[in-house]
Short mmCIF file of C-alpha atoms and ligand atoms in Angstrom, two decimals:
data_model
loop_
_atom_site.label_atom_id
_atom_site.label_comp_id
_atom_site.label_asym_id
_atom_site.label_seq_id
_atom_site.Cartn_x
_atom_site.Cartn_y
_atom_site.Cartn_z
CA MET H 1 0.39 0.16 0.02
CA ASP H 2 1.03 3.39 -0.81
CA LYS H 3 2.33 5.77 2.38
CA GLN H 4 0.53 8.14 3.16
CA TYR H 5 1.21 12.00 4.30
CA ASP H 6 -1.41 14.91 4.82
CA ILE H 7 0.79 17.20 2.83
CA ILE H 8 3.31 16.59 -0.03
CA ILE H 9 6.14 19.92 -0.24
CA HIS H 10 7.65 19.96 -3.31
CA GLY H 11 10.87 21.17 -3.24
CA ALA H 12 12.82 21.87 0.21
CA GLY H 13 14.73 25.45 -0.55
CA ILE H 14 14.16 27.65 2.16
CA SER H 15 11.04 28.40 1.59
CA GLY H 16 9.33 24.34 1.42
CA LEU H 17 11.44 23.79 4.79
CA VAL H 18 9.58 26.97 7.07
CA LEU H 19 5.97 26.21 5.65
CA ALA H 20 7.46 21.80 6.88
CA LEU H 21 8.32 23.44 10.05
CA SER H 22 5.09 25.80 10.78
CA LEU H 23 2.94 23.02 10.05
CA VAL H 24 4.33 21.46 12.41
CA ARG H 25 5.46 24.06 15.20
CA GLY H 26 4.78 27.40 16.83
CA SER H 27 1.56 29.12 16.97
CA THR H 28 0.11 26.89 13.10
CA SER H 29 1.27 24.28 14.04
CA CYS H 30 -1.53 21.83 13.75
CA LYS H 31 -0.55 18.39 13.90
CA VAL H 32 0.06 16.98 10.29
CA SER H 33 1.91 14.76 8.27
CA VAL H 34 4.67 15.96 6.21
CA LEU H 35 6.91 15.30 3.23
CA LEU H 36 9.32 17.30 1.55
CA LEU H 37 10.56 16.52 -1.91
CA ASP H 38 13.77 17.87 -3.64
CA ARG H 39 16.33 16.58 -5.90
CA ASN H 40 19.55 17.64 -4.71
CA MET H 41 19.63 16.50 -0.30
CA PRO H 42 20.03 19.02 1.72
CA LYS H 43 23.67 18.75 3.12
CA LEU H 44 24.40 19.99 6.50
CA GLN H 45 27.82 21.46 7.20
CA PRO H 46 29.16 21.28 10.69
CA GLN H 47 32.14 24.42 10.28
CA ILE H 48 29.85 27.13 9.62
CA HIS H 49 28.25 27.66 13.25
CA GLU H 50 31.98 28.00 14.46
CA SER H 51 32.44 31.64 15.22
CA PRO H 52 33.68 33.74 14.10
CA CYS H 53 33.08 33.18 11.26
CA SER H 54 36.31 32.87 8.58
CA VAL H 55 36.33 34.50 4.65
CA ASN H 56 36.66 30.84 3.25
CA ASP H 57 32.88 29.80 4.76
CA PHE H 58 31.37 32.57 4.39
CA ASP H 59 28.41 32.13 1.21
CA ASN H 60 27.63 34.83 -1.54
CA ARG H 61 24.81 34.02 -1.81
CA VAL H 62 22.74 36.07 0.89
CA PHE H 63 19.39 37.35 1.82
CA ALA H 64 18.21 40.65 3.62
CA LEU H 65 15.33 39.54 6.27
CA ASN H 66 12.50 41.39 6.98
CA GLU H 67 11.12 41.96 10.42
CA ALA H 68 8.36 39.42 9.37
CA SER H 69 10.65 37.52 7.96
CA LYS H 70 12.82 37.45 11.33
CA LYS H 71 8.98 36.28 13.11
CA LEU H 72 7.67 33.46 11.45
CA LEU H 73 11.78 31.91 11.79
CA GLU H 74 11.63 32.68 15.77
CA ASN H 75 7.87 30.83 15.55
CA ILE H 76 10.11 28.39 14.22
CA VAL H 77 12.48 28.67 16.79
CA VAL H 78 15.08 28.18 14.55
CA TRP H 79 16.79 32.29 14.95
CA PRO H 80 19.41 31.68 17.19
CA GLY H 81 19.65 34.33 19.97
CA LYS H 82 20.97 37.70 20.72
CA ASP H 83 24.85 37.83 18.98
CA ASN H 84 24.59 35.20 16.55
CA ASP H 85 28.22 35.63 14.28
CA ARG H 86 26.21 34.39 11.12
CA ILE H 87 23.36 37.43 10.76
CA PHE H 88 24.07 40.91 10.35
CA PRO H 89 21.25 43.33 11.22
CA TYR H 90 21.75 46.44 9.34
CA LYS H 91 20.25 50.55 10.60
CA HIS H 92 20.14 52.47 7.64
CA MET H 93 19.60 52.22 4.02
CA HIS H 94 21.30 54.49 0.95
CA VAL H 95 20.08 54.82 -2.10
CA TRP H 96 21.23 57.16 -4.69
CA ASP H 97 21.27 57.72 -8.29
CA ALA H 98 23.92 57.80 -11.11
CA GLY H 99 21.54 60.10 -13.35
CA GLY H 100 21.54 62.62 -10.97
CA LYS H 101 21.98 63.90 -7.32
CA GLY H 102 18.60 62.20 -6.37
CA GLN H 103 19.55 59.98 -2.82
CA ILE H 104 16.94 58.94 -0.40
CA HIS H 105 17.99 57.94 3.23
CA PHE H 106 16.32 55.51 5.38
CA ASP H 107 17.05 55.24 9.63
CA ALA H 108 16.39 52.00 11.10
CA LEU H 109 15.51 55.22 14.45
CA GLU H 110 13.20 57.63 12.76
CA ALA H 111 11.06 54.74 11.55
CA GLY H 112 11.14 53.55 15.97
CA THR H 113 12.90 50.47 14.89
CA ALA H 114 15.99 49.07 16.15
CA PHE H 115 17.46 47.57 12.63
CA LEU H 116 15.63 47.63 9.17
CA GLY H 117 16.56 44.41 8.19
CA TYR H 118 18.93 41.47 8.34
CA ILE H 119 21.69 40.40 6.29
CA VAL H 120 21.89 36.16 6.43
CA GLU H 121 23.65 33.75 4.44
CA GLY H 122 21.33 31.54 2.39
CA ARG H 123 23.41 28.32 2.84
CA VAL H 124 23.53 29.53 7.18
CA MET H 125 19.95 29.52 7.10
CA ARG H 126 19.53 26.46 4.82
CA ASP H 127 21.34 24.74 7.41
CA TRP H 128 19.45 26.44 10.80
CA LEU H 129 15.84 24.65 8.77
CA VAL H 130 17.20 20.87 8.00
CA ARG H 131 18.54 20.24 11.75
CA ALA H 132 15.31 21.82 13.06
CA VAL H 133 13.58 19.91 10.53
CA GLY H 134 15.60 16.38 12.05
CA GLU H 135 14.28 16.70 15.01
CA GLU H 136 10.84 16.52 13.69
CA PRO H 137 8.96 13.05 13.94
CA MET H 138 6.02 14.11 11.60
CA ILE H 139 8.66 15.94 9.27
CA ASP H 140 10.56 13.58 6.44
CA MET H 141 12.63 14.26 3.71
CA ARG H 142 13.78 12.77 0.72
CA GLY H 143 16.37 13.59 -1.34
CA ASP H 144 17.43 12.46 -4.67
CA VAL H 145 13.97 12.28 -6.19
CA ALA H 146 11.34 14.55 -7.88
CA LEU H 147 7.80 13.90 -8.82
CA ASN H 148 6.64 12.38 -12.38
CA GLN H 149 3.42 12.47 -12.43
CA TYR H 150 0.21 12.57 -10.28
CA GLU H 151 -3.07 11.45 -10.36
CA THR H 152 -6.52 12.15 -8.11
CA VAL H 153 -7.53 9.14 -5.58
CA ASP H 154 -10.81 9.52 -3.42
CA GLY H 155 -10.27 12.38 -1.45
CA GLY H 156 -6.32 12.82 -2.11
CA LEU H 157 -4.15 12.56 -4.43
CA ARG H 158 -1.51 9.52 -5.84
CA LEU H 159 2.05 10.94 -6.66
CA HIS H 160 4.73 8.73 -8.63
CA LEU H 161 7.51 9.59 -7.75
CA SER H 162 11.04 9.19 -9.83
CA SER H 163 12.67 6.56 -7.88
CA GLY H 164 9.14 4.52 -8.59
CA ASP H 165 7.50 4.36 -5.98
CA SER H 166 4.05 5.98 -5.37
CA LEU H 167 2.81 7.70 -2.27
CA THR H 168 -0.83 9.87 -1.14
CA THR H 169 -1.24 13.12 0.19
CA ARG H 170 -3.91 15.53 0.97
CA LEU H 171 -2.12 18.45 -0.61
CA LEU H 172 0.56 18.70 -2.35
CA VAL H 173 2.51 22.24 -2.80
CA ALA H 174 4.99 23.66 -4.66
CA ALA H 175 7.78 25.24 -3.39
CA ASP H 176 10.19 23.87 -6.23
CA GLY H 177 11.19 27.55 -7.24
CA ALA H 178 10.85 29.73 -10.67
CA GLN H 179 11.01 26.52 -12.65
CA SER H 180 8.04 24.68 -10.88
CA PRO H 181 8.02 21.59 -12.06
CA VAL H 182 4.88 20.92 -10.31
CA ARG H 183 3.45 24.47 -11.34
CA GLN H 184 3.32 22.95 -14.81
CA LEU H 185 2.57 19.66 -14.21
CA VAL H 186 -0.96 20.28 -12.21
CA GLY H 187 -1.65 22.93 -15.39
CA ILE H 188 -1.53 26.44 -14.26
CA ASP H 189 -0.02 28.99 -16.49
CA ALA H 190 2.57 31.48 -15.84
CA VAL H 191 2.95 35.23 -17.41
CA GLY H 192 6.60 37.21 -16.95
CA TRP H 193 9.42 38.13 -19.28
CA SER H 194 13.10 38.46 -18.93
CA TYR H 195 14.89 41.42 -17.60
CA HIS H 196 17.77 40.27 -19.92
CA GLN H 197 19.95 41.23 -16.77
CA GLN H 198 21.73 38.98 -14.90
CA ALA H 199 22.71 39.99 -10.89
CA VAL H 200 26.15 39.12 -9.79
CA VAL H 201 26.89 38.11 -6.48
CA ALA H 202 30.50 38.43 -4.82
CA ILE H 203 31.80 39.26 -1.21
CA VAL H 204 34.35 41.91 -0.98
CA GLU H 205 36.31 43.55 1.59
CA THR H 206 36.27 47.99 1.76
CA GLY H 207 38.56 50.15 2.93
CA ILE H 208 35.48 52.03 4.34
CA HIS H 209 33.82 50.24 7.65
CA HIS H 210 30.06 49.86 5.62
CA ALA H 211 28.05 51.90 8.86
CA ASP H 212 26.02 48.92 9.18
CA THR H 213 24.03 50.55 6.15
CA ALA H 214 22.67 49.39 3.11
CA TRP H 215 23.75 50.92 0.26
CA GLN H 216 22.36 51.06 -3.15
CA ARG H 217 23.00 53.06 -6.79
CA PHE H 218 20.92 53.07 -9.27
CA LEU H 219 23.04 53.03 -13.09
CA PRO H 220 20.90 53.53 -15.77
CA GLU H 221 22.56 49.34 -16.63
CA GLY H 222 20.91 47.95 -13.70
CA PRO H 223 21.37 49.20 -9.89
CA LEU H 224 24.44 48.11 -7.30
CA ALA H 225 23.84 47.08 -4.05
CA PHE H 226 26.37 46.92 -1.50
CA LEU H 227 25.15 44.92 2.05
CA PRO H 228 26.74 44.80 4.90
CA VAL H 229 28.32 41.76 7.10
CA GLN H 230 30.69 40.98 9.11
CA GLN H 231 33.26 44.17 8.71
CA PRO H 232 35.08 44.41 6.49
CA TRP H 233 33.01 42.14 4.53
CA CYS H 234 30.12 43.89 2.35
CA SER H 235 27.60 41.15 0.07
CA ILE H 236 27.87 43.05 -3.53
CA VAL H 237 24.53 42.18 -5.04
CA TRP H 238 24.96 43.91 -8.96
CA SER H 239 22.09 43.86 -12.21
CA VAL H 240 23.51 44.53 -15.43
CA PRO H 241 22.95 43.49 -18.65
CA GLU H 242 23.37 39.48 -19.38
CA GLN H 243 26.58 39.33 -21.46
CA GLN H 244 28.35 42.29 -19.24
CA ALA H 245 27.41 39.60 -16.19
CA GLU H 246 29.61 37.25 -18.12
CA HIS H 247 32.43 39.55 -18.40
CA LEU H 248 32.42 40.49 -15.08
CA CYS H 249 32.44 36.84 -14.33
CA SER H 250 35.47 36.23 -16.00
CA MET H 251 37.86 38.98 -15.84
CA PRO H 252 40.67 38.88 -12.97
CA GLU H 253 39.57 39.88 -9.47
CA GLN H 254 41.57 42.77 -9.62
CA GLU H 255 39.87 44.23 -13.15
CA PHE H 256 36.80 42.97 -11.22
CA ALA H 257 37.86 45.11 -8.34
CA GLU H 258 37.91 48.24 -10.13
CA HIS H 259 34.91 47.73 -12.08
CA LEU H 260 33.17 48.03 -8.70
CA MET H 261 34.46 50.89 -7.62
CA ALA H 262 33.96 53.02 -10.31
CA ALA H 263 30.75 51.41 -10.22
CA PHE H 264 30.27 52.33 -6.82
CA GLN H 265 32.42 55.87 -6.63
CA ARG H 266 34.41 54.33 -4.21
CA ARG H 267 31.63 55.19 -1.09
CA LEU H 268 33.10 52.81 0.94
CA GLY H 269 36.73 53.04 -0.22
CA ARG H 270 39.60 50.85 -1.45
CA ILE H 271 37.81 47.30 -2.74
CA LYS H 272 38.72 43.91 -2.30
CA VAL H 273 37.28 40.76 -4.18
CA VAL H 274 37.68 38.81 -1.14
CA GLY H 275 35.43 35.44 -2.52
CA PRO H 276 34.26 33.64 -5.98
CA ARG H 277 31.80 35.45 -8.32
CA ALA H 278 28.15 33.72 -9.11
CA LYS H 279 25.28 34.72 -11.30
CA PHE H 280 22.08 34.88 -11.49
CA PRO H 281 18.91 35.58 -14.60
CA LEU H 282 16.32 38.02 -13.54
CA LYS H 283 12.72 37.85 -14.73
CA LEU H 284 9.72 38.49 -13.47
CA LEU H 285 7.03 35.81 -13.19
CA HIS H 286 3.47 35.83 -11.91
CA ALA H 287 1.19 32.23 -12.12
CA ARG H 288 -2.16 32.62 -12.86
CA ARG H 289 -4.16 31.20 -10.23
CA TYR H 290 -2.09 29.89 -7.22
CA THR H 291 -4.33 26.63 -6.61
CA ALA H 292 -5.54 23.76 -8.43
CA ASN H 293 -6.40 20.67 -7.57
CA ARG H 294 -5.25 19.20 -4.44
CA SER H 295 -2.40 21.87 -4.54
CA ALA H 296 -0.87 25.09 -3.65
CA LEU H 297 1.79 27.31 -5.23
CA ILE H 298 4.26 28.84 -2.51
CA ALA H 299 7.38 31.82 -2.97
CA ASP H 300 9.40 31.46 -6.28
CA ALA H 301 7.28 28.66 -7.55
CA ALA H 302 4.37 31.42 -7.32
CA HIS H 303 6.17 34.85 -8.24
CA THR H 304 9.79 35.68 -8.82
CA VAL H 305 10.52 39.75 -8.31
CA HIS H 306 13.41 41.57 -9.69
CA PRO H 307 16.11 41.71 -6.03
CA LEU H 308 16.40 45.01 -6.55
CA ALA H 309 13.99 45.41 -3.22
CA GLY H 310 15.31 41.80 -1.75
CA GLN H 311 12.01 41.01 -0.97
CA GLY H 312 12.17 38.22 -2.79
CA LEU H 313 11.86 35.63 -0.68
CA ASN H 314 10.37 37.75 2.19
CA LEU H 315 7.45 38.07 -0.12
CA GLY H 316 7.45 34.41 0.03
CA LEU H 317 7.88 33.41 3.52
CA LEU H 318 4.49 35.56 3.72
CA ASP H 319 2.83 33.31 2.05
CA VAL H 320 4.21 30.61 4.15
CA SER H 321 2.67 31.83 6.97
CA ALA H 322 -0.33 32.41 5.47
CA LEU H 323 -1.01 29.26 3.99
CA SER H 324 0.25 27.78 6.98
CA ARG H 325 -2.22 29.99 9.38
CA ARG H 326 -5.10 28.53 6.97
CA ILE H 327 -4.12 24.77 7.47
CA ALA H 328 -3.72 25.27 11.02
CA GLU H 329 -7.52 27.07 10.49
CA ALA H 330 -9.12 24.62 8.46
CA THR H 331 -7.61 21.61 10.75
CA ALA H 332 -8.76 22.90 13.76
CA LYS H 333 -12.92 23.30 12.58
CA GLY H 334 -12.33 19.96 11.24
CA GLN H 335 -12.21 20.71 7.47
CA ASP H 336 -9.81 19.33 4.28
CA ILE H 337 -6.71 20.95 3.93
CA GLY H 338 -6.42 20.24 0.75
CA GLY H 339 -10.82 21.64 -0.04
CA ARG H 340 -11.35 24.31 -2.25
CA ARG H 341 -12.28 26.87 0.69
CA VAL H 342 -8.64 26.93 1.94
CA LEU H 343 -7.50 27.03 -1.34
CA ARG H 344 -9.11 29.97 -2.25
CA ALA H 345 -8.38 31.51 1.08
CA TYR H 346 -5.18 31.20 0.63
CA GLU H 347 -4.88 32.52 -2.46
CA ARG H 348 -6.86 35.23 -1.63
CA SER H 349 -5.04 36.58 1.18
CA ARG H 350 -2.05 36.64 -0.76
CA LYS H 351 -2.12 37.11 -4.84
CA GLY H 352 -2.81 40.82 -4.37
CA ASN H 353 -0.29 42.29 -2.90
CA ASN H 354 2.58 40.49 -4.11
CA TYR H 355 0.91 41.76 -7.45
CA LEU H 356 1.64 44.97 -5.97
CA MET H 357 4.18 44.17 -4.58
CA GLN H 358 5.86 42.89 -7.25
CA GLY H 359 4.22 45.87 -9.86
CA SER H 360 5.99 48.22 -7.72
CA PHE H 361 9.58 46.72 -7.97
CA ASP H 362 9.01 46.71 -11.98
CA LEU H 363 8.34 50.24 -11.67
CA LEU H 364 11.04 50.96 -9.80
CA GLU H 365 13.55 49.13 -11.88
CA ARG H 366 11.94 50.84 -15.05
CA LEU H 367 12.33 54.18 -13.81
CA PHE H 368 15.93 53.98 -12.83
CA SER H 369 17.24 51.88 -15.57
CA ASN H 370 16.20 54.57 -18.14
CA ASP H 371 18.65 58.21 -19.16
CA GLN H 372 16.14 59.87 -20.53
CA LEU H 373 16.73 63.31 -18.85
CA VAL H 374 13.43 64.54 -17.86
CA LEU H 375 13.06 61.12 -16.33
CA ALA H 376 16.01 61.84 -15.04
CA TYR H 377 15.08 64.80 -13.13
CA LEU H 378 11.97 63.58 -12.55
CA ARG H 379 13.09 60.75 -10.25
CA ASN H 380 16.15 62.88 -8.60
CA THR H 381 13.71 65.51 -7.82
CA GLY H 382 11.10 62.87 -6.49
CA LEU H 383 13.87 61.21 -4.10
CA ASN H 384 15.16 64.35 -2.67
CA ILE H 385 11.63 66.14 -1.86
CA VAL H 386 10.20 61.76 -0.12
CA ASN H 387 13.88 62.00 1.28
CA GLY H 388 12.73 65.17 3.38
CA LEU H 389 9.06 64.05 3.90
CA VAL H 390 9.87 61.23 7.47
CA PRO H 391 6.41 59.81 7.81
CA VAL H 392 6.31 58.99 4.11
CA LYS H 393 9.91 57.26 4.21
CA ASN H 394 8.46 55.67 7.21
CA ALA H 395 4.97 54.46 5.91
CA PHE H 396 7.86 52.60 2.99
CA VAL H 397 9.72 51.21 5.71
CA ARG H 398 6.61 49.74 7.52
CA GLU H 399 6.15 48.27 3.82
CA ALA H 400 9.60 46.82 3.36
CA MET H 401 9.33 44.99 7.37
CA GLY H 402 6.50 42.63 5.87
C1 FAD O 1 20.60 38.22 -6.58
C2 FAD O 1 19.57 37.53 -5.84
C3 FAD O 1 19.67 38.07 -4.77
C4 FAD O 1 18.28 37.94 -4.07
N1 FAD O 1 17.94 38.78 -2.82
C5 FAD O 1 16.86 38.98 -2.12
C6 FAD O 1 16.91 39.14 -0.88
O1 FAD O 1 17.83 39.95 -0.70
N2 FAD O 1 16.09 39.10 0.28
C7 FAD O 1 15.45 38.32 -0.46
O2 FAD O 1 14.07 38.51 0.82
N3 FAD O 1 14.78 37.95 -1.58
C8 FAD O 1 16.04 37.10 -2.49
N4 FAD O 1 16.42 37.18 -3.74
C9 FAD O 1 15.12 35.77 -4.04
C10 FAD O 1 14.84 34.53 -3.31
O3 FAD O 1 16.45 34.44 -4.07
C11 FAD O 1 14.01 33.66 -3.53
O4 FAD O 1 12.68 34.61 -3.36
C12 FAD O 1 14.21 32.62 -2.77
O5 FAD O 1 15.51 32.22 -2.85
C13 FAD O 1 13.15 31.80 -3.94
O6 FAD O 1 13.26 30.48 -2.19
P1 FAD O 1 12.03 29.46 -3.14
O7 FAD O 1 12.18 28.72 -2.21
O8 FAD O 1 10.84 29.68 -2.91
O9 FAD O 1 13.29 28.48 -4.30
P2 FAD O 1 14.57 27.98 -4.32
O10 FAD O 1 15.31 28.48 -3.74
O11 FAD O 1 14.81 27.91 -6.09
O12 FAD O 1 14.62 26.52 -4.03
C14 FAD O 1 14.03 25.55 -5.04
C15 FAD O 1 13.75 23.69 -4.61
O13 FAD O 1 13.22 23.00 -4.91
C16 FAD O 1 14.01 22.31 -5.43
N5 FAD O 1 13.77 21.96 -7.13
C17 FAD O 1 13.24 22.48 -7.87
N6 FAD O 1 13.16 21.96 -9.50
C18 FAD O 1 13.19 20.35 -8.73
C19 FAD O 1 12.60 18.79 -9.42
N7 FAD O 1 12.56 18.99 -10.80
N8 FAD O 1 12.36 17.61 -8.50
C20 FAD O 1 12.70 18.05 -6.75
N9 FAD O 1 13.19 19.60 -6.21
C21 FAD O 1 13.08 20.22 -7.39
C22 FAD O 1 15.19 23.38 -6.02
O14 FAD O 1 16.66 21.98 -6.08
C23 FAD O 1 15.34 23.54 -4.63
O15 FAD O 1 15.92 23.39 -3.37
C24 FAD O 1 17.50 37.18 -4.35
C25 FAD O 1 17.01 36.74 -5.69
C26 FAD O 1 18.45 36.70 -6.75
C27 FAD O 1 18.36 35.77 -7.97
#
């Protein structure tokens, strides 16, 4: 007989792992059995918990997490206590435009909060989550396996795996990223376009202290961000046209550092590149629906955004909160967790907000990657006006904090 799980999550990236834990821990725990499936088995990395960290084990892929994401990770007891060496809170954000004198500065104190956000390495966060999943008897995890096909059965779905096994579940969740094979399998269309840009990421050493500030300069070809991590390092995210990304990743380190310094106007002094570079294609994507027969999409499987605002994962984690809350409520009321009513409620609670945020980031990208004189004048004037309007800036901060 097939093994049965209440919920099967396809994709054990950050959003899939957090969802699994949210279903069995904290305020949304609801005693369901969960299986996480991934084509790669996440590996634990013992050395990354030793502190202080060294540049050799520092991940060049980092996330800026907002307060809502931090609270969610606290709720499932994976956010480490104060003064952890692998979390880098920042208090300021400074943004300026290469096409004029416009700039805007956000300050945590001014907004009545301790921090604007937290920079955490992707590898470290995944490690916290995989360890926590390993402690949970209600969560199973299988790596090196993918979902090939499914069929509807009485009260659920039967899934056929690449390993030849079949399993049944009441709810299938796609947390399998932007290319989401499950989204395609269950027949949900997605709309979107490529930005024809790639984001180049790296860890760099800066001559001047980053001052616990997330810095971003908008250049006509795309934004360049310096995110503050352990002093004297910053993590950079530089969005550039595809060919330029190729070139930036293949040139010698010293030459890359010279390009970076010029693009960043040497705001943080001399730059030394201290780790490998990587690049990621950028596209906007939105699924037409978040739910189908006993299945739901979350995070990048449902929507992807330009990284200029550092919000992609934060939006995905809001999906996770919403879906786990709907499932907990349904379980408490004895409702079918894979039923239409529950899934529609989840979709209604997230889709509008995701569209709005995605549209805003896309508008910002178009506005700033444009060197028309009139537009440059308007956006620089706009930046300077908003910079003087503290209540408006605080409203932006509250939105960005989730
Ligand atoms: C350069 C860059 C910087 C960013 N910075 C930020 C930031 O600062 N803050 C922020 O909030 N967001 C940021 N984002 C967005 C963020 O990276 C994504 O939103 C987030 O990683 C999505 O997580 P996910 O779990 O939904 O998907 P993924 O991380 O893509 O995970 C999908 C999982 O599904 C598995 N999978 C895929 N296909 C299959 C298959 N066929 N079979 C089995 N398993 C499969 C994969 O192995 C993987 O484990 C950034 C994005 C980029 C590109």
